[in-house]
Amino acid sequence: AFGSQLQRGRVACLEEIAAPRRALIVGEGNGRFLCELLRVHPTVEVDCLDASKRMLQLTRERVEQTWPDRAAHVRFLRDDITSWIPLENHYDLIVTHFVLDCFREPELRLIVQKLAGAATQTGTWLLADFRVPSGGFARLRARVWLALMYGFFRVTARIEANELIDPAPFMQSQGFTLAMQHQFKGGMLKSESWRRKMRQD
């Protein structure tokens, strides 16, 4: 139903951000976003974290085929974000595309806190995910679609979440501010760029 709109959401903010030095991608999938990141920002060093051995292999193969000269810039880490322990203040770019929606509110809060701790004090956070429009038929349609998707993925992927939780309040509590948002598919998909500004004490 969403087709190419998902990839469009992943890359919408990519060329609007400053060139990152070190990036963390959580739940990359099959590597399409990572290849675009390496195209737009060819010198970035990337840690790609995923719990799925199969997804990491697909990503590695895609990167090696698309950017063989840049594949050495990528580390593939097989781990679960809920138990993985990152270095603090290490990444100036965090990427979570279509992954935060897999968690219930308590886990989501802790994951955002963990990733914020791994980000630098002036870091950028790219987020693409589903959203529920504010009203009208679009809101009803989104709620029906999300109910169907959560039901499907609870069975097939064994995710625990059964509703979409907005991570924005948790990100704001960690010092991030929404810098840019694009919407697609009648407002059912969003692509966001968040920025953290160094505090002036």
Short mmCIF file of C-alpha atoms in Angstrom, two decimals:
data_model
loop_
_atom_site.label_atom_id
_atom_site.label_comp_id
_atom_site.label_asym_id
_atom_site.label_seq_id
_atom_site.Cartn_x
_atom_site.Cartn_y
_atom_site.Cartn_z
CA ALA A 1 0.00 0.00 0.00
CA PHE A 2 2.89 2.37 0.70
CA GLY A 3 5.47 1.13 -1.83
CA SER A 4 8.11 3.70 -2.72
CA GLN A 5 6.65 6.18 -0.23
CA LEU A 6 8.55 4.46 2.59
CA GLN A 7 11.91 5.04 0.91
CA ARG A 8 10.85 8.57 0.01
CA GLY A 9 10.21 9.14 3.70
CA ARG A 10 13.58 7.72 4.69
CA VAL A 11 15.60 10.03 2.46
CA ALA A 12 13.46 13.20 2.49
CA CYS A 13 15.63 15.07 5.00
CA LEU A 14 18.97 13.56 4.03
CA GLU A 15 20.28 16.37 1.85
CA GLU A 16 19.07 19.04 4.28
CA ILE A 17 21.44 18.09 7.11
CA ALA A 18 25.07 19.02 7.67
CA ALA A 19 27.63 16.40 6.69
CA PRO A 20 27.93 13.97 9.62
CA ARG A 21 31.18 12.41 10.82
CA ARG A 22 29.77 9.38 12.62
CA ALA A 23 26.28 7.96 12.14
CA LEU A 24 24.28 5.29 13.91
CA ILE A 25 21.48 3.59 11.97
CA VAL A 26 19.09 1.45 14.01
CA GLY A 27 17.05 -1.17 12.15
CA GLU A 28 18.27 -0.31 8.66
CA GLY A 29 16.34 -3.00 6.82
CA ASN A 30 17.76 -3.96 3.43
CA GLY A 31 20.28 -1.14 3.04
CA ARG A 32 18.53 1.27 0.70
CA PHE A 33 18.78 4.22 3.07
CA LEU A 34 22.40 3.44 3.97
CA CYS A 35 23.37 3.52 0.29
CA GLU A 36 21.75 6.93 -0.07
CA LEU A 37 23.54 8.16 3.05
CA LEU A 38 26.88 7.06 1.57
CA ARG A 39 26.00 8.76 -1.72
CA VAL A 40 25.11 12.09 -0.16
CA HIS A 41 27.76 12.00 2.59
CA PRO A 42 30.58 9.79 1.24
CA THR A 43 33.02 10.32 4.12
CA VAL A 44 30.68 9.41 6.99
CA GLU A 45 31.60 6.51 9.27
CA VAL A 46 28.53 4.38 9.99
CA ASP A 47 27.52 1.87 12.64
CA CYS A 48 24.55 -0.16 11.40
CA LEU A 49 22.69 -1.90 14.24
CA ASP A 50 20.12 -4.63 13.66
CA ALA A 51 18.98 -7.70 15.57
CA SER A 52 18.44 -9.62 12.33
CA LYS A 53 21.40 -11.47 10.82
CA ARG A 54 19.52 -11.71 7.54
CA MET A 55 18.86 -7.97 7.31
CA LEU A 56 22.49 -7.16 8.08
CA GLN A 57 23.61 -9.54 5.34
CA LEU A 58 21.25 -7.97 2.81
CA THR A 59 22.48 -4.52 3.80
CA ARG A 60 26.14 -5.54 3.54
CA GLU A 61 25.60 -7.05 0.08
CA ARG A 62 23.78 -3.97 -1.18
CA VAL A 63 26.47 -1.61 0.09
CA GLU A 64 29.29 -3.72 -1.36
CA GLN A 65 27.55 -3.78 -4.74
CA THR A 66 26.58 -0.11 -4.78
CA TRP A 67 29.55 1.55 -3.06
CA PRO A 68 32.46 -0.94 -2.96
CA ASP A 69 34.89 1.89 -2.25
CA ARG A 70 32.86 3.05 0.78
CA ALA A 71 31.87 -0.29 2.30
CA ALA A 72 34.85 -0.11 4.67
CA HIS A 73 33.21 2.94 6.27
CA VAL A 74 30.42 0.76 7.67
CA ARG A 75 30.42 -1.49 10.73
CA PHE A 76 27.61 -4.03 10.96
CA LEU A 77 26.51 -4.70 14.53
CA ARG A 78 24.13 -7.54 15.30
CA ASP A 79 22.41 -6.68 18.55
CA ASP A 80 19.08 -5.76 20.08
CA ILE A 81 18.61 -2.04 20.67
CA THR A 82 16.97 -2.76 24.04
CA SER A 83 20.13 -4.43 25.39
CA TRP A 84 22.88 -2.84 23.27
CA ILE A 85 25.16 -0.40 25.11
CA PRO A 86 26.45 2.44 22.90
CA LEU A 87 29.36 4.79 23.44
CA GLU A 88 28.24 8.07 24.94
CA ASN A 89 28.45 11.36 23.04
CA HIS A 90 29.74 9.49 19.98
CA TYR A 91 27.42 9.99 17.00
CA ASP A 92 26.52 13.29 15.37
CA LEU A 93 23.77 11.55 13.40
CA ILE A 94 21.18 9.11 14.75
CA VAL A 95 18.79 7.40 12.30
CA THR A 96 15.64 5.51 13.33
CA HIS A 97 13.42 4.86 10.32
CA PHE A 98 10.30 2.78 10.94
CA VAL A 99 11.71 1.20 14.08
CA LEU A 100 10.51 3.21 17.09
CA ASP A 101 6.93 2.25 16.28
CA CYS A 102 7.73 -1.34 17.30
CA PHE A 103 7.91 -0.55 21.01
CA ARG A 104 5.51 0.12 23.84
CA GLU A 105 5.81 3.40 25.69
CA PRO A 106 8.10 2.25 28.57
CA GLU A 107 10.61 0.65 26.18
CA LEU A 108 10.38 3.56 23.75
CA ARG A 109 11.20 6.06 26.48
CA LEU A 110 14.31 4.09 27.48
CA ILE A 111 15.44 3.61 23.87
CA VAL A 112 15.17 7.32 23.12
CA GLN A 113 17.11 8.08 26.30
CA LYS A 114 19.80 5.58 25.30
CA LEU A 115 20.16 6.92 21.76
CA ALA A 116 20.17 10.51 22.98
CA GLY A 117 23.04 9.59 25.28
CA ALA A 118 24.94 8.21 22.29
CA ALA A 119 24.41 11.44 20.34
CA THR A 120 26.72 14.43 20.50
CA GLN A 121 25.56 17.67 22.08
CA THR A 122 24.92 19.16 18.63
CA GLY A 123 23.68 15.96 16.99
CA THR A 124 20.99 15.42 14.37
CA TRP A 125 18.31 12.73 14.56
CA LEU A 126 16.51 11.54 11.42
CA LEU A 127 13.20 9.81 11.95
CA ALA A 128 10.71 8.41 9.43
CA ASP A 129 7.56 6.73 10.66
CA PHE A 130 3.81 6.47 10.47
CA ARG A 131 1.56 9.15 11.90
CA VAL A 132 -2.14 9.72 12.56
CA PRO A 133 -3.52 12.89 10.90
CA SER A 134 -5.35 15.31 13.17
CA GLY A 135 -8.87 14.81 11.85
CA GLY A 136 -11.34 13.84 9.17
CA PHE A 137 -11.32 10.82 6.90
CA ALA A 138 -7.51 10.78 6.81
CA ARG A 139 -7.43 10.18 10.56
CA LEU A 140 -9.95 7.35 10.33
CA ARG A 141 -8.08 5.75 7.44
CA ALA A 142 -4.77 5.95 9.30
CA ARG A 143 -6.22 4.39 12.43
CA VAL A 144 -7.67 1.48 10.43
CA TRP A 145 -4.40 0.91 8.57
CA LEU A 146 -2.35 1.05 11.75
CA ALA A 147 -4.66 -1.40 13.52
CA LEU A 148 -4.26 -3.84 10.63
CA MET A 149 -0.49 -3.40 10.49
CA TYR A 150 0.02 -3.81 14.21
CA GLY A 151 -2.12 -6.93 14.17
CA PHE A 152 -0.08 -8.35 11.31
CA PHE A 153 3.34 -7.56 12.78
CA ARG A 154 2.42 -8.75 16.26
CA VAL A 155 1.89 -12.18 14.69
CA THR A 156 4.63 -12.27 12.05
CA ALA A 157 7.40 -10.23 13.68
CA ARG A 158 6.32 -10.73 17.29
CA ILE A 159 6.53 -7.06 18.17
CA GLU A 160 4.99 -6.12 21.51
CA ALA A 161 3.52 -2.76 20.54
CA ASN A 162 -0.15 -2.57 19.66
CA GLU A 163 -0.47 1.17 19.06
CA LEU A 164 1.59 4.02 17.66
CA ILE A 165 3.35 6.07 20.34
CA ASP A 166 4.70 9.49 19.38
CA PRO A 167 8.37 9.67 20.43
CA ALA A 168 8.45 13.48 20.19
CA PRO A 169 7.96 14.20 23.92
CA PHE A 170 10.79 11.83 24.82
CA MET A 171 13.11 13.37 22.22
CA GLN A 172 12.27 16.88 23.39
CA SER A 173 13.07 15.89 26.97
CA GLN A 174 16.55 14.91 25.75
CA GLY A 175 17.20 18.33 24.23
CA PHE A 176 16.13 17.69 20.63
CA THR A 177 13.99 20.15 18.68
CA LEU A 178 12.08 19.42 15.48
CA ALA A 179 13.85 21.22 12.64
CA MET A 180 12.02 19.87 9.58
CA GLN A 181 9.04 17.65 8.79
CA HIS A 182 7.76 16.28 5.48
CA GLN A 183 4.48 14.38 5.18
CA PHE A 184 3.46 11.79 2.61
CA LYS A 185 0.55 9.48 1.82
CA GLY A 186 -2.12 11.93 2.94
CA GLY A 187 -0.30 12.63 6.19
CA MET A 188 0.07 8.97 7.18
CA LEU A 189 3.86 9.02 6.77
CA LYS A 190 6.30 11.56 8.15
CA SER A 191 9.99 12.27 7.72
CA GLU A 192 11.59 14.42 10.38
CA SER A 193 14.92 16.02 11.17
CA TRP A 194 15.59 16.82 14.83
CA ARG A 195 18.46 18.92 16.11
CA ARG A 196 20.05 19.17 19.50
CA LYS A 197 21.61 22.49 20.42
CA MET A 198 24.40 22.73 22.94
CA ARG A 199 23.17 24.22 26.17
CA GLN A 200 24.51 27.59 27.16
CA ASP A 201 25.30 27.43 30.87
#
